[in-house]
Amino acid sequence: MAYDLITMGRIGVDLYPLQTGVPLPQVTSFGKFLGGSATNVAVAAARLGRDTAVITRTGEDPFGEYLHQALRDFGVDDRWVTSVPGLATPITFCEVFPPDDFPLYFYRRPKAPDLEIDAHELDLEAIREAGIFWVTGTGLSEEPSRTATLAALAHRAKAGTTVFDLDWRPMFWSDPDAARPFYEEALRHTTVAVGNLDEVEVATGVREPHAAAEALLAAGVELAVVKQGPKGVLAVHRDGTTAEVPPLPVNVLNGLGAGDAFGGSLCHGLLEGWDLERIMRHANAAGAIVASRLECSSAMPTAEEIEAAVTAGEVR
């Protein structure tokens, strides 16, 4: 069976405070959720009816067991989620200060298991046959995940749609200049690049949205998607098609996870063959819906919820 979407990258447990506007030292209760960018994208697409799977690794511990259970509950195939003896399943804490301050604290030391993905263990034919294959910048930050990510991209050789989520997390790299050569190599093998202004600057050295999109196209992709925060999203295709869509009005509760909802909806729209503006409007709406909710994975919207937000022009 060929999957609609296979993602490859981070997984972990999100422990999010159930109190907003409270610093972590004073928080007294937390919710436990499936987390990790690539994993959340697979969940978001599954919520929209897609057959999805994720390639990642966990610790050999109860949190790892929880993640397998959560993936199955969300309808994401976990056959390529394996454990790494001696490493702990990552945990991520956040603080919630709406509307725009959500500090993240990653506990991924001495090393996260998802950075132990090995090229020799990949099902390369399944990766090549998937409708969309999705990789992230974090997967390039350390070996053996770096080699595995690039090997998967090289084997796929732009079959179907291959998405590179630029996913720049500065705490995972010594400096931006160290990342750029690996980002450039990944871009050579991908058809779609997705990133915010900080991420496109790391990948291309350019921050202005239109110039950054052109730089991504010059690097080898067919579609560049630049997320501009309060200014919405810009998408530029190699064929000259452009879509620039403003954000939907929303009362933000937790902005974390919005980008992953955007990614899952983006994949759904690409698989459906929608025009570029429709894809961006739906992806924007999906992200806005999740921003109005506390959690990430379990907050991913249905197709009906996204369509209602697009029709209303806001998240109610």
Short mmCIF file of C-alpha atoms in Angstrom, two decimals:
data_model
loop_
_atom_site.label_atom_id
_atom_site.label_comp_id
_atom_site.label_asym_id
_atom_site.label_seq_id
_atom_site.Cartn_x
_atom_site.Cartn_y
_atom_site.Cartn_z
CA MET A 1 0.00 0.00 0.00
CA ALA A 2 1.31 3.43 -0.94
CA TYR A 3 0.73 6.02 1.79
CA ASP A 4 -0.68 9.44 1.04
CA LEU A 5 1.94 10.94 3.35
CA ILE A 6 5.05 9.73 5.15
CA THR A 7 6.76 12.17 7.49
CA MET A 8 10.20 11.79 9.03
CA GLY A 9 11.49 13.66 12.07
CA ARG A 10 10.75 14.64 15.66
CA ILE A 11 8.48 12.93 18.14
CA GLY A 12 8.05 13.51 21.85
CA VAL A 13 5.70 14.20 24.70
CA ASP A 14 4.31 17.72 25.10
CA LEU A 15 3.63 18.64 28.72
CA TYR A 16 1.65 21.85 28.43
CA PRO A 17 0.42 23.89 31.41
CA LEU A 18 -3.32 23.88 31.97
CA GLN A 19 -3.02 27.44 33.26
CA THR A 20 -2.43 30.37 30.93
CA GLY A 21 -0.41 33.43 31.79
CA VAL A 22 1.46 31.54 34.52
CA PRO A 23 5.27 31.03 34.53
CA LEU A 24 6.43 27.42 34.75
CA PRO A 25 7.66 27.70 38.37
CA GLN A 26 4.11 28.52 39.43
CA VAL A 27 2.25 26.05 37.19
CA THR A 28 0.53 23.28 39.18
CA SER A 29 -1.09 21.14 36.48
CA PHE A 30 -0.11 19.94 33.01
CA GLY A 31 -1.72 18.09 30.12
CA LYS A 32 0.17 15.31 28.33
CA PHE A 33 0.01 15.23 24.52
CA LEU A 34 1.70 13.62 21.54
CA GLY A 35 4.17 16.12 20.08
CA GLY A 36 6.96 16.69 17.58
CA SER A 37 6.63 18.67 14.36
CA ALA A 38 6.83 15.89 11.77
CA THR A 39 4.57 13.70 13.87
CA ASN A 40 1.97 16.45 14.28
CA VAL A 41 1.90 16.98 10.50
CA ALA A 42 1.07 13.28 10.04
CA VAL A 43 -1.68 13.58 12.66
CA ALA A 44 -3.10 16.71 10.99
CA ALA A 45 -3.27 15.00 7.59
CA ALA A 46 -4.79 11.86 9.12
CA ARG A 47 -7.51 14.02 10.67
CA LEU A 48 -8.32 15.11 7.11
CA GLY A 49 -8.74 11.50 6.00
CA ARG A 50 -5.26 10.78 4.67
CA ASP A 51 -3.34 7.51 5.08
CA THR A 52 -0.23 8.62 6.95
CA ALA A 53 2.82 7.15 8.64
CA VAL A 54 5.79 8.60 10.51
CA ILE A 55 9.43 7.55 10.59
CA THR A 56 10.94 8.36 13.97
CA ARG A 57 12.35 6.85 17.18
CA THR A 58 11.47 6.98 20.86
CA GLY A 59 13.04 5.95 24.12
CA GLU A 60 12.46 2.45 25.45
CA ASP A 61 10.27 3.73 28.26
CA PRO A 62 6.63 4.36 29.28
CA PHE A 63 6.53 7.68 27.41
CA GLY A 64 7.56 5.80 24.27
CA GLU A 65 4.70 3.38 24.81
CA TYR A 66 2.33 6.31 25.22
CA LEU A 67 3.43 7.77 21.87
CA HIS A 68 2.74 4.50 20.05
CA GLN A 69 -0.71 4.38 21.60
CA ALA A 70 -1.43 8.02 20.72
CA LEU A 71 -0.32 7.53 17.09
CA ARG A 72 -2.65 4.56 16.68
CA ASP A 73 -5.51 6.49 18.29
CA PHE A 74 -4.98 9.28 15.74
CA GLY A 75 -4.89 6.83 12.83
CA VAL A 76 -1.18 7.26 12.05
CA ASP A 77 0.77 4.11 11.15
CA ASP A 78 3.56 3.57 13.70
CA ARG A 79 5.35 0.65 12.01
CA TRP A 80 8.50 2.77 11.50
CA VAL A 81 8.57 4.14 15.04
CA THR A 82 11.29 2.21 16.87
CA SER A 83 12.93 2.53 20.27
CA VAL A 84 16.54 3.36 21.15
CA PRO A 85 17.83 1.62 24.29
CA GLY A 86 19.61 3.98 26.66
CA LEU A 87 17.96 7.18 25.44
CA ALA A 88 14.88 8.79 26.97
CA THR A 89 11.78 9.82 25.03
CA PRO A 90 12.00 13.62 24.66
CA ILE A 91 9.74 15.91 26.67
CA THR A 92 8.82 19.47 25.75
CA PHE A 93 7.40 22.04 28.16
CA CYS A 94 5.98 25.40 27.19
CA GLU A 95 4.67 28.53 28.83
CA VAL A 96 1.43 30.02 27.56
CA PHE A 97 1.24 33.81 27.45
CA PRO A 98 -1.37 34.69 24.78
CA PRO A 99 -1.45 36.11 22.22
CA ASP A 100 2.15 35.79 21.05
CA ASP A 101 4.54 34.51 23.72
CA PHE A 102 4.94 30.74 24.02
CA PRO A 103 8.46 29.85 25.20
CA LEU A 104 9.49 26.25 24.54
CA TYR A 105 11.80 24.13 26.68
CA PHE A 106 13.14 21.01 24.95
CA TYR A 107 14.46 18.13 27.06
CA ARG A 108 16.41 16.16 24.44
CA ARG A 109 19.71 15.45 26.19
CA PRO A 110 22.12 13.75 25.93
CA LYS A 111 20.48 13.02 22.57
CA ALA A 112 16.98 12.63 21.23
CA PRO A 113 16.14 9.16 19.87
CA ASP A 114 14.66 10.70 16.70
CA LEU A 115 18.19 11.81 15.77
CA GLU A 116 19.22 8.13 15.79
CA ILE A 117 17.26 7.30 12.63
CA ASP A 118 19.65 5.19 10.53
CA ALA A 119 19.72 5.12 6.73
CA HIS A 120 20.18 1.35 6.71
CA GLU A 121 16.83 0.86 8.48
CA LEU A 122 14.71 2.96 6.10
CA ASP A 123 12.04 1.43 3.87
CA LEU A 124 13.22 3.35 0.84
CA GLU A 125 10.64 1.90 -1.54
CA ALA A 126 7.76 2.96 0.72
CA ILE A 127 9.30 6.43 0.89
CA ARG A 128 9.58 6.60 -2.89
CA GLU A 129 6.00 5.42 -3.45
CA ALA A 130 4.28 7.77 -0.98
CA GLY A 131 2.16 10.54 -2.43
CA ILE A 132 4.05 13.05 -0.28
CA PHE A 133 7.27 12.62 1.68
CA TRP A 134 7.93 15.25 4.40
CA VAL A 135 11.29 15.91 6.11
CA THR A 136 12.46 18.59 8.53
CA GLY A 137 15.50 20.75 9.17
CA THR A 138 15.92 19.29 12.66
CA GLY A 139 16.61 15.92 11.05
CA LEU A 140 19.72 17.45 9.48
CA SER A 141 21.16 18.71 12.77
CA GLU A 142 22.99 15.54 13.86
CA GLU A 143 24.16 12.15 12.64
CA PRO A 144 22.98 9.53 11.80
CA SER A 145 19.66 11.32 11.17
CA ARG A 146 21.37 13.75 8.78
CA THR A 147 22.67 11.02 6.51
CA ALA A 148 19.36 9.13 6.74
CA THR A 149 17.36 12.22 5.76
CA LEU A 150 19.57 13.00 2.77
CA ALA A 151 19.64 9.33 1.71
CA ALA A 152 15.85 9.17 1.77
CA LEU A 153 15.60 12.36 -0.28
CA ALA A 154 18.18 11.15 -2.81
CA HIS A 155 16.41 7.80 -3.26
CA ARG A 156 13.02 9.45 -3.67
CA ALA A 157 14.56 11.70 -6.32
CA LYS A 158 11.58 14.10 -6.38
CA ALA A 159 9.08 11.33 -7.09
CA GLY A 160 5.65 12.73 -6.32
CA THR A 161 5.71 15.68 -3.93
CA THR A 162 8.63 16.01 -1.52
CA VAL A 163 8.33 18.66 1.19
CA PHE A 164 11.18 20.16 3.18
CA ASP A 165 9.93 21.83 6.34
CA LEU A 166 12.82 24.18 7.09
CA ASP A 167 12.02 23.83 10.82
CA TRP A 168 14.87 25.95 12.16
CA ARG A 169 15.42 25.42 15.90
CA PRO A 170 18.57 27.33 16.93
CA MET A 171 19.06 25.26 20.10
CA PHE A 172 19.73 22.20 17.91
CA TRP A 173 22.61 23.84 15.97
CA SER A 174 25.88 25.48 16.95
CA ASP A 175 25.29 28.35 14.48
CA PRO A 176 23.19 29.12 11.36
CA ASP A 177 26.18 28.91 9.02
CA ALA A 178 26.65 25.26 10.00
CA ALA A 179 23.11 24.47 8.89
CA ARG A 180 23.05 26.18 5.50
CA PRO A 181 25.10 23.64 3.47
CA PHE A 182 22.86 20.79 4.62
CA TYR A 183 19.73 22.84 3.93
CA GLU A 184 21.03 23.57 0.43
CA GLU A 185 21.63 19.86 -0.19
CA ALA A 186 18.11 18.97 1.00
CA LEU A 187 16.56 21.67 -1.19
CA ARG A 188 18.15 20.08 -4.26
CA HIS A 189 16.03 16.97 -3.69
CA THR A 190 12.70 18.55 -2.72
CA THR A 191 9.76 19.99 -4.64
CA VAL A 192 8.20 22.11 -1.87
CA ALA A 193 9.92 24.23 0.80
CA VAL A 194 7.98 25.60 3.77
CA GLY A 195 9.31 28.02 6.38
CA ASN A 196 8.82 31.23 8.33
CA LEU A 197 10.98 34.32 7.86
CA ASP A 198 13.71 33.15 10.28
CA GLU A 199 13.83 29.75 8.60
CA VAL A 200 14.03 31.00 5.02
CA GLU A 201 16.82 33.33 6.07
CA VAL A 202 18.80 30.42 7.51
CA ALA A 203 18.23 28.40 4.34
CA THR A 204 18.93 31.14 1.78
CA GLY A 205 20.51 34.12 3.53
CA VAL A 206 17.54 36.22 2.38
CA ARG A 207 14.72 37.46 4.64
CA GLU A 208 12.47 39.59 2.42
CA PRO A 209 9.57 37.21 1.62
CA HIS A 210 9.42 37.54 -2.18
CA ALA A 211 13.20 37.46 -2.53
CA ALA A 212 13.39 34.46 -0.19
CA ALA A 213 10.77 32.62 -2.24
CA GLU A 214 12.76 33.26 -5.40
CA ALA A 215 15.93 32.05 -3.68
CA LEU A 216 14.18 28.81 -2.68
CA LEU A 217 13.01 28.30 -6.26
CA ALA A 218 16.56 28.91 -7.47
CA ALA A 219 17.76 26.29 -4.98
CA GLY A 220 15.70 23.66 -6.79
CA VAL A 221 12.15 23.53 -5.42
CA GLU A 222 8.97 23.98 -7.47
CA LEU A 223 6.89 25.63 -4.75
CA ALA A 224 8.12 28.02 -2.04
CA VAL A 225 5.84 28.73 0.92
CA VAL A 226 6.90 31.61 3.18
CA LYS A 227 4.94 32.07 6.40
CA GLN A 228 4.92 35.74 7.43
CA GLY A 229 3.17 35.57 10.80
CA PRO A 230 0.69 38.47 11.17
CA LYS A 231 1.07 39.25 7.46
CA GLY A 232 -0.19 35.83 6.40
CA VAL A 233 1.47 33.47 3.94
CA LEU A 234 3.14 33.85 0.55
CA ALA A 235 3.33 30.96 -1.93
CA VAL A 236 5.22 31.18 -5.21
CA HIS A 237 5.30 28.38 -7.81
CA ARG A 238 7.96 27.94 -10.45
CA ASP A 239 5.28 28.25 -13.13
CA GLY A 240 4.67 31.86 -12.04
CA THR A 241 1.54 31.24 -9.99
CA THR A 242 1.50 33.27 -6.77
CA ALA A 243 -0.84 33.33 -3.80
CA GLU A 244 -0.59 35.74 -0.87
CA VAL A 245 -3.23 35.11 1.77
CA PRO A 246 -3.83 37.14 4.94
CA PRO A 247 -4.28 35.40 8.29
CA LEU A 248 -7.73 34.61 9.66
CA PRO A 249 -8.85 36.62 12.70
CA VAL A 250 -8.57 34.40 15.78
CA ASN A 251 -8.35 34.70 19.54
CA VAL A 252 -5.02 32.99 20.10
CA LEU A 253 -4.71 30.67 23.07
CA ASN A 254 -1.53 28.79 22.11
CA GLY A 255 0.31 29.45 18.85
CA LEU A 256 2.35 26.26 19.09
CA GLY A 257 1.20 23.58 16.67
CA ALA A 258 -0.38 26.03 14.24
CA GLY A 259 2.44 25.47 11.75
CA ASP A 260 1.95 21.70 11.92
CA ALA A 261 -1.78 22.05 11.25
CA PHE A 262 -0.83 24.29 8.32
CA GLY A 263 1.49 21.54 7.07
CA GLY A 264 -1.08 18.76 7.30
CA SER A 265 -3.64 20.87 5.44
CA LEU A 266 -1.02 21.87 2.85
CA CYS A 267 -0.36 18.19 2.15
CA HIS A 268 -4.09 17.47 1.88
CA GLY A 269 -4.59 20.32 -0.59
CA LEU A 270 -1.62 19.25 -2.71
CA LEU A 271 -2.92 15.67 -2.84
CA GLU A 272 -6.36 16.96 -3.82
CA GLY A 273 -4.84 19.02 -6.66
CA TRP A 274 -6.40 22.27 -5.47
CA ASP A 275 -5.28 25.60 -6.89
CA LEU A 276 -2.61 27.43 -4.94
CA GLU A 277 -4.81 30.08 -3.34
CA ARG A 278 -7.33 27.51 -2.09
CA ILE A 279 -4.52 25.44 -0.58
CA MET A 280 -3.14 28.46 1.25
CA ARG A 281 -6.53 29.62 2.53
CA HIS A 282 -7.32 26.19 3.96
CA ALA A 283 -3.85 25.76 5.44
CA ASN A 284 -4.07 29.21 7.03
CA ALA A 285 -7.46 28.34 8.51
CA ALA A 286 -6.17 25.03 9.90
CA GLY A 287 -3.31 26.83 11.62
CA ALA A 288 -5.62 29.48 13.04
CA ILE A 289 -7.97 26.86 14.48
CA VAL A 290 -5.14 25.14 16.34
CA ALA A 291 -3.87 28.51 17.59
CA SER A 292 -7.25 28.94 19.28
CA ARG A 293 -6.76 25.71 21.26
CA LEU A 294 -4.33 24.69 24.00
CA GLU A 295 -2.93 21.43 22.69
CA CYS A 296 -1.32 20.53 19.35
CA SER A 297 -1.90 16.97 18.10
CA SER A 298 -5.36 16.48 19.58
CA ALA A 299 -6.35 19.98 18.42
CA MET A 300 -5.91 19.25 14.72
CA PRO A 301 -9.07 20.29 12.87
CA THR A 302 -11.41 18.30 10.67
CA ALA A 303 -12.13 19.22 7.06
CA GLU A 304 -15.55 20.52 8.13
CA GLU A 305 -14.03 22.81 10.77
CA ILE A 306 -11.54 24.22 8.27
CA GLU A 307 -14.22 24.80 5.64
CA ALA A 308 -16.40 26.58 8.20
CA ALA A 309 -13.54 28.89 9.18
CA VAL A 310 -12.73 29.67 5.54
CA THR A 311 -16.39 30.43 4.81
CA ALA A 312 -16.79 32.61 7.91
CA GLY A 313 -13.51 34.41 7.33
CA GLU A 314 -12.57 33.89 10.97
CA VAL A 315 -12.19 31.27 13.69
CA ARG A 316 -15.23 31.45 15.94
#
